[in-house]
Coordinates of C-alpha atoms in Angstrom, one line a residue:
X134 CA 7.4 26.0 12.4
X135 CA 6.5 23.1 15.1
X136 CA 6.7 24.5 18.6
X137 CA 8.2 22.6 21.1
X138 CA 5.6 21.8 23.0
X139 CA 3.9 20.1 20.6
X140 CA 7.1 17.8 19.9
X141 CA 7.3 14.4 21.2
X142 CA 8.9 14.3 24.4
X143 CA 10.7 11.4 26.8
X144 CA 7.2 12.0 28.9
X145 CA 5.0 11.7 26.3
X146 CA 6.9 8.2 25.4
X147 CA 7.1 7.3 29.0
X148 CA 2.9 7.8 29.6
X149 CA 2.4 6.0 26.3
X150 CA 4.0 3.1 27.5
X151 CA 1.6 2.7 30.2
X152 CA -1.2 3.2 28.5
X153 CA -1.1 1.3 25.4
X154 CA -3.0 -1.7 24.6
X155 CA -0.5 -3.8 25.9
X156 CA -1.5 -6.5 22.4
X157 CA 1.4 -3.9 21.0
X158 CA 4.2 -3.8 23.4
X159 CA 7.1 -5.6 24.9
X160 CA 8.1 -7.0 21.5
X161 CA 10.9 -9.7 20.8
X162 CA 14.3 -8.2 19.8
X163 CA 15.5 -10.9 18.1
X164 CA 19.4 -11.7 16.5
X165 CA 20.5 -14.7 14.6
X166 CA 24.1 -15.8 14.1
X167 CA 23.7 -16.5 10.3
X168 CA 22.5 -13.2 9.2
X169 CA 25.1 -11.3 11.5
X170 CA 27.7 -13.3 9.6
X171 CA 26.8 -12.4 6.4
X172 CA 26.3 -8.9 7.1
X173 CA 29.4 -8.5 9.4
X174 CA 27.6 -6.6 11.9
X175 CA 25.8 -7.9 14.9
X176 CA 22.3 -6.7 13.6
X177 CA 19.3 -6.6 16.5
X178 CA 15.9 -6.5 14.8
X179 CA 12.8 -5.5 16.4
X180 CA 9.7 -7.5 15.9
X181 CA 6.6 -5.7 15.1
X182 CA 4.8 -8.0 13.2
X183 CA 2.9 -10.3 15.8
X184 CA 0.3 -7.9 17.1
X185 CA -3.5 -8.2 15.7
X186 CA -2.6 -5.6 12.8
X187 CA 0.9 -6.8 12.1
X188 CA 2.3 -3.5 12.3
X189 CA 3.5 -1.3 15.0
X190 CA 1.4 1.5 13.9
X191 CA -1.4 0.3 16.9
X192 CA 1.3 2.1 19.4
X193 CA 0.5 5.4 18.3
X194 CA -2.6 5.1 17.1
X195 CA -3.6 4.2 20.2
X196 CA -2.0 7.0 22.2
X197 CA -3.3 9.6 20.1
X198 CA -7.0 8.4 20.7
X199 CA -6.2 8.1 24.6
X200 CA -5.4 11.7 24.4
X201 CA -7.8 12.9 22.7
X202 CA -11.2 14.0 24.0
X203 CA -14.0 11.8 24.1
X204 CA -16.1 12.8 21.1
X205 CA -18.6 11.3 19.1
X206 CA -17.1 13.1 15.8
X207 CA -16.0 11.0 13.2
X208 CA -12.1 10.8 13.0
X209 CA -10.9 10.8 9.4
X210 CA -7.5 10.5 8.2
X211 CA -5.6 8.8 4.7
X212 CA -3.6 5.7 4.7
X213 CA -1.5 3.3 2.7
X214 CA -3.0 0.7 5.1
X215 CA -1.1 0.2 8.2
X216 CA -1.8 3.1 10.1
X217 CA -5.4 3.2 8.9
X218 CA -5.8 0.0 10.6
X219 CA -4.2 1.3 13.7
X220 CA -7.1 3.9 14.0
X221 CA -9.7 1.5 13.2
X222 CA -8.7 -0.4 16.0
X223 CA -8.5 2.4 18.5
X224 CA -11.3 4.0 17.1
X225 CA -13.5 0.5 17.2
X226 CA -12.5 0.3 20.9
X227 CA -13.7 3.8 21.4
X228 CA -16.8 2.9 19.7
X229 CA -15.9 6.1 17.3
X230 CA -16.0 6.2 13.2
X231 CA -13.4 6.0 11.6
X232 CA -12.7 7.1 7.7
X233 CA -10.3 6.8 6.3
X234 CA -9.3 7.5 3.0
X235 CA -6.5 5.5 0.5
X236 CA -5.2 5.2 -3.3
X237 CA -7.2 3.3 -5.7
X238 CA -4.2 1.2 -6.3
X239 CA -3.3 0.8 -2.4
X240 CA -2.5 -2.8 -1.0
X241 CA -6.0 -4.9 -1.0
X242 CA -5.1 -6.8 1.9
X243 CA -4.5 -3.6 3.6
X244 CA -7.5 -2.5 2.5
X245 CA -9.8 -5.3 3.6
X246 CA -7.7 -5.2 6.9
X247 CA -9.0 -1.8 7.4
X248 CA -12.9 -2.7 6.7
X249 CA -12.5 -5.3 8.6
X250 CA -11.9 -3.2 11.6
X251 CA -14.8 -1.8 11.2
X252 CA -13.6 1.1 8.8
X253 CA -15.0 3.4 6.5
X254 CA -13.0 3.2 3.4
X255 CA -13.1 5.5 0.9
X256 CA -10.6 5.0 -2.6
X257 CA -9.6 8.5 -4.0
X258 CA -6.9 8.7 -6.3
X259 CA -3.2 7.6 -7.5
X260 CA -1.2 7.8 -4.8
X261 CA -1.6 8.1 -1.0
X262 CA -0.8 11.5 -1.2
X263 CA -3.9 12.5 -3.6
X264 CA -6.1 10.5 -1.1
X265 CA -4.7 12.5 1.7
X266 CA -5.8 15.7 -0.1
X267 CA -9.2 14.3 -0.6
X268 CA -9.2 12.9 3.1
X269 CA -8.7 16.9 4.4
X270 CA -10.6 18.5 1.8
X271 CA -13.8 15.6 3.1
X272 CA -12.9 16.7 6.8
X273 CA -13.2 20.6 6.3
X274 CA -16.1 20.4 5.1
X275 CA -17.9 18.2 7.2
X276 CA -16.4 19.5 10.4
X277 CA -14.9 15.8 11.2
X278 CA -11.9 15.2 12.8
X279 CA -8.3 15.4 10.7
X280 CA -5.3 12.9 11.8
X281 CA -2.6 13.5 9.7
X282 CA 0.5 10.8 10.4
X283 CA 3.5 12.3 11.3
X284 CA 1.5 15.5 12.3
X285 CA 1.0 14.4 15.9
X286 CA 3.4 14.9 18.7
X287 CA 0.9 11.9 20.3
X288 CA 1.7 9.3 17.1
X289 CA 5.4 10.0 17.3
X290 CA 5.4 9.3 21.5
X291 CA 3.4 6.0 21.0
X292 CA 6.1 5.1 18.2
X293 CA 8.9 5.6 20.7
X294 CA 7.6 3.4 23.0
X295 CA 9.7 0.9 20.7
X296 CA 12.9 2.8 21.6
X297 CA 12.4 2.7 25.2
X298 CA 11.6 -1.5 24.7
X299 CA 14.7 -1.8 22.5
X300 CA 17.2 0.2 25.0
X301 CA 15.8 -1.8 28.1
X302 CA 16.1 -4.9 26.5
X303 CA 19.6 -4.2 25.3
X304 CA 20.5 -3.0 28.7
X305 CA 19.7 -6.1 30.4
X306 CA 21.3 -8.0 27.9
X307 CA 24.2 -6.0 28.4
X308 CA 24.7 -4.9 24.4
X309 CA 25.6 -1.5 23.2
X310 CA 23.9 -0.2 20.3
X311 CA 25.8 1.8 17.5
X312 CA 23.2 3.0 15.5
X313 CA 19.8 2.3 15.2
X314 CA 18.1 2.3 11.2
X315 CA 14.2 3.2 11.0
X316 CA 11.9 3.5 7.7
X317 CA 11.0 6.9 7.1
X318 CA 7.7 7.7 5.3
X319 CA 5.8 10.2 7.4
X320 CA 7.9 10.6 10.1
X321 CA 6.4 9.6 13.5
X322 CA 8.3 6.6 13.6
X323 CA 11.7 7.8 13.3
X324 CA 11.0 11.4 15.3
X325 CA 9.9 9.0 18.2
X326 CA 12.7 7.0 18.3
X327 CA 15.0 9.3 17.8
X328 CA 13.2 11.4 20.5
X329 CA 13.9 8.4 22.7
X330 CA 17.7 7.5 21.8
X331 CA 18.9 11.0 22.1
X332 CA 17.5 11.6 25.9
X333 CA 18.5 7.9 26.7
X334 CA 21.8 6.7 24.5
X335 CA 22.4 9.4 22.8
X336 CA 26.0 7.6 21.6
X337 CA 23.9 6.3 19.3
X338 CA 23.0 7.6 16.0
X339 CA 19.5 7.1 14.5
X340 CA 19.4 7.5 10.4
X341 CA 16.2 7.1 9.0
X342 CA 15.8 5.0 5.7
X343 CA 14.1 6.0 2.4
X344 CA 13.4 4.1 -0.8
X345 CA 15.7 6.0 -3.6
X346 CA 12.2 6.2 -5.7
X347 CA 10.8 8.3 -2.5
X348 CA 13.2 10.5 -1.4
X349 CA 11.4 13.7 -0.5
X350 CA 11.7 13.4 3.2
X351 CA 15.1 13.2 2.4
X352 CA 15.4 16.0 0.2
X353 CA 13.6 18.2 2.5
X354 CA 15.6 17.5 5.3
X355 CA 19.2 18.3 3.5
X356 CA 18.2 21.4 1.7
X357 CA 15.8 22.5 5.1
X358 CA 12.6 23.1 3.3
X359 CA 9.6 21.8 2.0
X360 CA 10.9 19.9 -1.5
X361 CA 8.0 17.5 -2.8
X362 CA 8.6 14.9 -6.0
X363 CA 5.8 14.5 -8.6
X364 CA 5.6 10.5 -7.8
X365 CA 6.9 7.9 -5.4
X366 CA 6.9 4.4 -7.4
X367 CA 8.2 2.5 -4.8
X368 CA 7.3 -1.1 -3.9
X369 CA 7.6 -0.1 -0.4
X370 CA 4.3 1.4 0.2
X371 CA 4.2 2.1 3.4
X372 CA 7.1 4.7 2.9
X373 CA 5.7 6.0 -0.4
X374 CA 5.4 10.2 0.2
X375 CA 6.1 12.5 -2.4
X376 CA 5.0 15.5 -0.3
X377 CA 6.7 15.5 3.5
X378 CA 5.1 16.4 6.2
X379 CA 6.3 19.7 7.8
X380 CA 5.8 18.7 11.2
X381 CA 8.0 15.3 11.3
X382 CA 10.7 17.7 9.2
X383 CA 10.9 20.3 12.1
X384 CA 11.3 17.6 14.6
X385 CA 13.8 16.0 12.7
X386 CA 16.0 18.5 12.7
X387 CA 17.1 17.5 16.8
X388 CA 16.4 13.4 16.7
X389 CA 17.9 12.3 13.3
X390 CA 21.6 12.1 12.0
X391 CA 21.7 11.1 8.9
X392 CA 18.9 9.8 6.1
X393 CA 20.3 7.3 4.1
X394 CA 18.4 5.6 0.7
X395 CA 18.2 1.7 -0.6
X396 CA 17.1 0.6 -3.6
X397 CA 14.2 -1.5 -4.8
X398 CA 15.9 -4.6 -5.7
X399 CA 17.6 -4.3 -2.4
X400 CA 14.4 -4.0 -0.4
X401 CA 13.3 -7.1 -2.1
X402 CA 16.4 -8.9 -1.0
X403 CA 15.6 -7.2 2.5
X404 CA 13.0 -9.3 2.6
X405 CA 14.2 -12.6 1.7
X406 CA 16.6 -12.0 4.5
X407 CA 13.8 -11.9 6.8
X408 CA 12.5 -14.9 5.6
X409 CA 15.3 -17.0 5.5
X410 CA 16.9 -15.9 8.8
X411 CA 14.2 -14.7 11.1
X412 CA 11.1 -16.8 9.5
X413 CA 9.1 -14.0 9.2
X414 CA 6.9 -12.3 6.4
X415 CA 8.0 -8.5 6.3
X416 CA 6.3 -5.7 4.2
X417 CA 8.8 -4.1 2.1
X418 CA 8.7 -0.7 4.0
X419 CA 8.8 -2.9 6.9
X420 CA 12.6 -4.1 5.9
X421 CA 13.6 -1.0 4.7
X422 CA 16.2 -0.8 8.1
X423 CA 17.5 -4.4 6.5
X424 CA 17.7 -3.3 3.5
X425 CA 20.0 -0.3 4.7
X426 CA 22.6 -3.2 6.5
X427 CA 22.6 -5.0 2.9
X428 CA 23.2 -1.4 0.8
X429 CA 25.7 0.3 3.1
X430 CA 27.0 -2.7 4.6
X431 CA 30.6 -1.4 4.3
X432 CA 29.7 1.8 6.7
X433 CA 28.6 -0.6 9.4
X434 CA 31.1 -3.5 9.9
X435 CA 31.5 -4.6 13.2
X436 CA 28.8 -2.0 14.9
X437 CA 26.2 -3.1 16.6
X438 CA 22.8 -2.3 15.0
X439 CA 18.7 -2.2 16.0
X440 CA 16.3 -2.2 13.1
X441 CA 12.7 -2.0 13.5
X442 CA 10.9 -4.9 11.0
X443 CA 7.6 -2.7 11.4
X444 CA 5.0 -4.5 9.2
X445 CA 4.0 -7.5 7.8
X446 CA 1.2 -6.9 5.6
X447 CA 2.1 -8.5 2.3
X448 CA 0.4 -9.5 -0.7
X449 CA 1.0 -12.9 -1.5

């Protein structure tokens, strides 16, 4: 069991802010009259698509290396893409290695992103699961450092730092928020929010959102154990776990409501919404929140809803 202590915390959140490489804050929350029409919501959409990885994953990546000691150990973790690219890029500006481990069959762009950076990438199996294996198992026995997403109260903070934008910015604008949807796939992401949102506006309810072909964050979560699937074939890669991660699970248990799931042709036309209303390229784990206002549409009408558009690494 996670102790407290090493939960995210408002603190945590609140230091991150003022730390980060400021290329990944102060976002645009953006809203558009057309797509709140045809939802029948009033739907606030978080941009994190603009910084230099096109992901928000640089927030806690970047938090977790500034707490850290200052070490000249490798730092080796696996990845779908995104957050391996937010380590490269903390780790490059640390002038530390980084390796990082993904699926044979993970997103090439994603992948070059990541050497690019300046990463050591290493393909190991089907799934990002079976490279995480390989990524620990390489780490033990070298004596390199482990970073396991959604492990780290650090990770989670940095990712909350996107609450605390969203609930300033609403405040000045003077907007209430109902519920705020986030894509769950390890965790850190929606624990940090919802660390955030509970201690600040806690009138709002935070769901996370998983694809129906991944749903063992979900599954853990209702039955309150560990409950892992045999594969996650979802297009949404970046929310693709078949085997949770205890830590985010434990801090879910006081920052999350409800975990709700959407459907694949449904995150696909997530993501033409995105393109037609806000002109912008999102990854389909990156629309999973949209996908949720399309899919349970008749559970939000009339609120007032934030969504995090948290990547746009796509293969065209």
């Amino acid at each position: 069991m996670t102790d407290l202590q090493h939960r995210p915390g408002v603190a945590g959140i609140l230091s991150a802010y003022d730390a980060i490489d400021p290329v990944f804050l102060d976002t645009p929350l953006v809203r558009h009259a057309a797509a709140d029409a045809e939802l029948g919501l009033a739907l606030h959409a978080k941009v994190e698509t603009l910084n230099p990885i096109r992901s928000f994953k640089g927030r806690g990546t970047d938090w977790l290396l500034r707490t850290m000691p200052s070490s000249g150990v490798p730092i080796v973790t696996a990845s779908a893409g995104n957050f391996g690219q937010g380590l490269a890029y903390a780790a490059a500006k640390r002038r530390r290695k980084a390796i990082i481990f993904a699926a044979t069959n993970a997103n090439p762009l994603k992948i070059a992103a990541m050497r690019g950076l300046g990463a050591d990438v290493r393909l190991h199996g089907e799934d990002f699961d079976a490279a995480k294996g390989e990524a620990r198992q390489f780490s033990a026995e070298k004596g390199y450092v482990f970073v396991e997403d959604g492990a780290e109260a650090a990770i989670a903070e940095g990712a909350g730092t996107i609450a605390l934008e969203t609930t300033r910015q609403t405040d000045m604008r003077g907007i209430p928020l109902d519920i705020v949807l986030v894509p769950l796939g390890n965790g850190a992401l929606l624990t940090g929010v919802g660390t955030w949102m509970k201690a600040k506006m806690p009138s709002c309810r935070v769901i996370g959102v998983v694809a129906a072909e991944a749903p063992a964050m979900l599954l853990s979560w209702q039955r309150g154990t560990y409950v892992a699937t045999p594969s996650a074939p979802t297009i949404a890669d970046g929310i693709a776990v078949r085997e949770p991660v205890p830590h985010a699970l434990e801090t879910m248990k006081t920052t999350v409501d409800e975990v709700w799931t959407v459907g694949e042709e449904t995150i696909r036309s997530a993501m033409r919404f995105c393109l037609q209303h806000y002109g912008l390229v999102v990854e389909p784990a990156g629309a999973a929140g949209v996908a949720a206002t399309l899919e349970h549409r008749e559970r939000l009408q009339g609120g007032s809803v934030a969504t995090i558009l948290c990547g746009g690494n796509v293969v065209c």
